[in-house]
Amino acid sequence: DAGVTQSPTHLIKTRGQQVTLRCSPKSGHDTVSWYQQALGQGPQFIFQYYEEEERQRGNFPDRFSGHQFPNYSSELNVNALLLGDSALYLCASSRVEGSYEQYFGPGTRLTVT
Amino acid sequence: KNEVEQSPQNLTAQEGEFITINCSYSVGISALHWLQQHPGGGIVSLFMLSSGKKKHGRLIATINIQEKHSSLHITASHPRDSAVYICAVTPYMDSNYQLIWGAGTKLIIKP
């Protein structure tokens, strides 16, 4: 049983570009949350998707958008990249019914130059 | 005051020592999570607790719901245990789905 997977592992982009990060949840999970972790900081909640809709959003600008597909996988899109968007982007999956346990993926390291 | 507080912030110990990391929280919770993050790495879920005690290998996690306190113990610590250990809670609010994070405890185990 595969856990949470994320792709790509590492990514380098230039200011102003757009990026798409991908997450596949653990088997049986239907909810995906995205977090941004800047170097030396704790994770910051970006948003959570359930039933293909954004269920809750943290304090991030509209440049950050997401999508959830019928197979529960999810994408995080960031437009007009800024240097400050350089961070580790973490995806966590969970199941709405029964358990509050969140499983984390290995993360995508995004560097904006 | 942060809703989730961890202590100590930093901990350095010798290989083989018994390690305790503490977490206190001030909100009602549905669950408490202990997570591990190695330098430059992703986050690994160690435990999810809503009551009592859980054990996995050399790791033990306990929670006291009445006192709003949890501890993570590492027995026979090893240099590979060196990492940041994070306590996070799922708040008991239907409309809040995000974790509330502690600041983390940086653990260094010296050989």
XYZ file of N, CA and C in Angstrom, chain A residues 56-113:
174
model
N -11.319 24.540 3.059
C -10.833 25.590 3.938
C -9.543 26.134 3.348
N -9.270 27.412 3.622
C -8.094 28.044 3.055
C -7.360 28.823 4.136
N -6.053 28.754 4.095
C -5.235 29.540 4.988
C -4.997 30.927 4.411
N -4.073 31.647 4.994
C -3.826 33.028 4.622
C -2.823 33.113 3.468
N -3.238 32.669 2.312
C -2.390 32.699 1.119
C -3.115 33.440 0.007
N -2.339 34.167 -0.823
C -2.976 34.940 -1.901
C -3.575 34.044 -2.978
N -4.353 34.688 -3.841
C -5.037 33.950 -4.904
C -4.077 33.337 -5.918
N -2.809 33.742 -5.868
C -1.824 33.118 -6.759
C -1.708 31.618 -6.479
N -2.111 31.244 -5.295
C -2.090 29.834 -4.910
C -3.485 29.255 -5.163
N -3.554 28.275 -6.021
C -4.828 27.635 -6.315
C -4.627 26.130 -6.359
N -5.726 25.432 -6.300
C -5.599 23.984 -6.273
C -6.734 23.311 -7.009
N -6.605 22.008 -7.031
C -7.635 21.210 -7.703
C -7.572 19.810 -7.112
N -8.737 19.178 -7.026
C -8.771 17.765 -6.651
C -9.523 17.010 -7.723
N -9.011 15.885 -8.093
C -9.575 15.077 -9.162
C -10.480 13.987 -8.585
N -11.322 13.372 -9.443
C -12.223 12.323 -8.945
C -11.501 11.172 -8.249
N -10.236 10.916 -8.594
C -9.492 9.837 -7.925
C -8.824 10.322 -6.636
N -9.188 11.505 -6.176
C -8.729 12.141 -4.934
C -7.337 12.747 -5.005
N -6.615 12.537 -6.101
C -5.321 13.197 -6.224
C -5.536 14.709 -6.347
N -4.463 15.443 -6.116
C -4.612 16.896 -6.049
C -3.426 17.586 -6.690
N -3.670 18.790 -7.153
C -2.617 19.659 -7.671
C -2.613 20.972 -6.917
N -1.429 21.512 -6.737
C -1.259 22.860 -6.206
C -0.603 23.687 -7.315
N -1.234 24.784 -7.669
C -0.700 25.679 -8.686
C -0.313 27.001 -8.041
N 0.859 27.492 -8.430
C 1.276 28.805 -7.968
C 1.648 29.627 -9.203
N 0.977 30.770 -9.349
C 1.241 31.669 -10.475
C 2.158 32.808 -10.052
N 2.780 33.425 -11.053
C 3.591 34.626 -10.821
C 4.526 34.429 -9.633
N 5.364 33.415 -9.723
C 6.227 33.030 -8.616
C 7.089 34.191 -8.121
N 7.214 34.249 -6.798
C 8.084 35.206 -6.125
C 9.221 34.452 -5.442
N 10.305 35.177 -5.177
C 11.423 34.535 -4.478
C 10.954 33.925 -3.155
N 10.016 34.593 -2.500
C 9.512 34.145 -1.207
C 8.678 32.879 -1.262
N 8.377 32.425 -2.467
C 7.631 31.165 -2.599
C 8.550 29.956 -2.488
N 9.844 30.189 -2.426
C 10.794 29.094 -2.251
C 10.541 28.427 -0.911
N 10.277 27.139 -0.946
C 9.887 26.424 0.278
C 9.737 24.949 -0.032
N 9.507 24.193 1.029
C 9.110 22.793 0.903
C 7.586 22.750 0.930
N 6.979 22.167 -0.073
C 5.525 22.077 -0.131
C 5.114 20.653 0.224
N 4.336 20.576 1.287
C 3.940 19.284 1.832
C 2.476 19.021 1.540
N 2.204 17.792 1.218
C 0.837 17.331 1.012
C 0.519 16.323 2.103
N -0.659 16.406 2.658
C -1.086 15.437 3.662
C -2.455 14.904 3.278
N -2.653 13.619 3.455
C -3.968 13.059 3.145
C -4.610 12.500 4.405
N -5.915 12.480 4.388
C -6.667 11.944 5.512
C -8.014 11.460 4.996
N -8.754 10.868 5.924
C -10.069 10.357 5.545
C -11.102 11.086 6.381
N -12.128 11.608 5.748
C -13.123 12.404 6.464
C -13.785 11.595 7.562
N -14.139 10.369 7.253
C -14.875 9.569 8.222
C -13.935 8.723 9.054
N -14.075 8.797 10.350
C -13.455 7.806 11.242
C -12.134 8.174 11.866
N -11.233 8.802 11.143
C -9.897 9.013 11.703
C -9.428 10.425 11.434
N -8.732 11.006 12.396
C -8.160 12.331 12.193
C -6.688 12.248 11.804
N -6.205 11.063 11.549
C -4.794 10.899 11.263
C -4.463 11.446 9.886
N -3.420 12.238 9.821
C -2.960 12.772 8.554
C -1.639 12.102 8.197
N -1.526 11.658 6.970
C -0.299 11.075 6.452
C 0.353 12.084 5.516
N 1.646 12.311 5.718
C 2.341 13.311 4.942
C 3.160 12.673 3.825
N 3.225 13.390 2.718
C 4.123 13.005 1.649
C 5.516 13.534 1.919
N 6.481 13.151 1.084
C 7.868 13.578 1.301
C 8.114 15.042 0.978
N 7.191 15.672 0.281
C 7.339 17.085 -0.035
C 7.969 17.333 -1.394
N 7.731 18.524 -1.903
C 8.382 19.027 -3.112
C 9.164 20.266 -2.727
N 10.465 20.239 -3.000
C 11.313 21.385 -2.691
C 11.304 22.317 -3.896
N 10.707 23.497 -3.741
C 10.632 24.488 -4.815
C 11.631 25.604 -4.543
N 12.468 25.862 -5.521
C 13.410 26.977 -5.440
C 13.080 27.956 -6.550
N 12.852 29.216 -6.171
C 12.563 30.266 -7.143
C 13.773 31.192 -7.217
N 14.306 31.352 -8.432
C 15.511 32.172 -8.595
C 15.200 33.460 -9.358
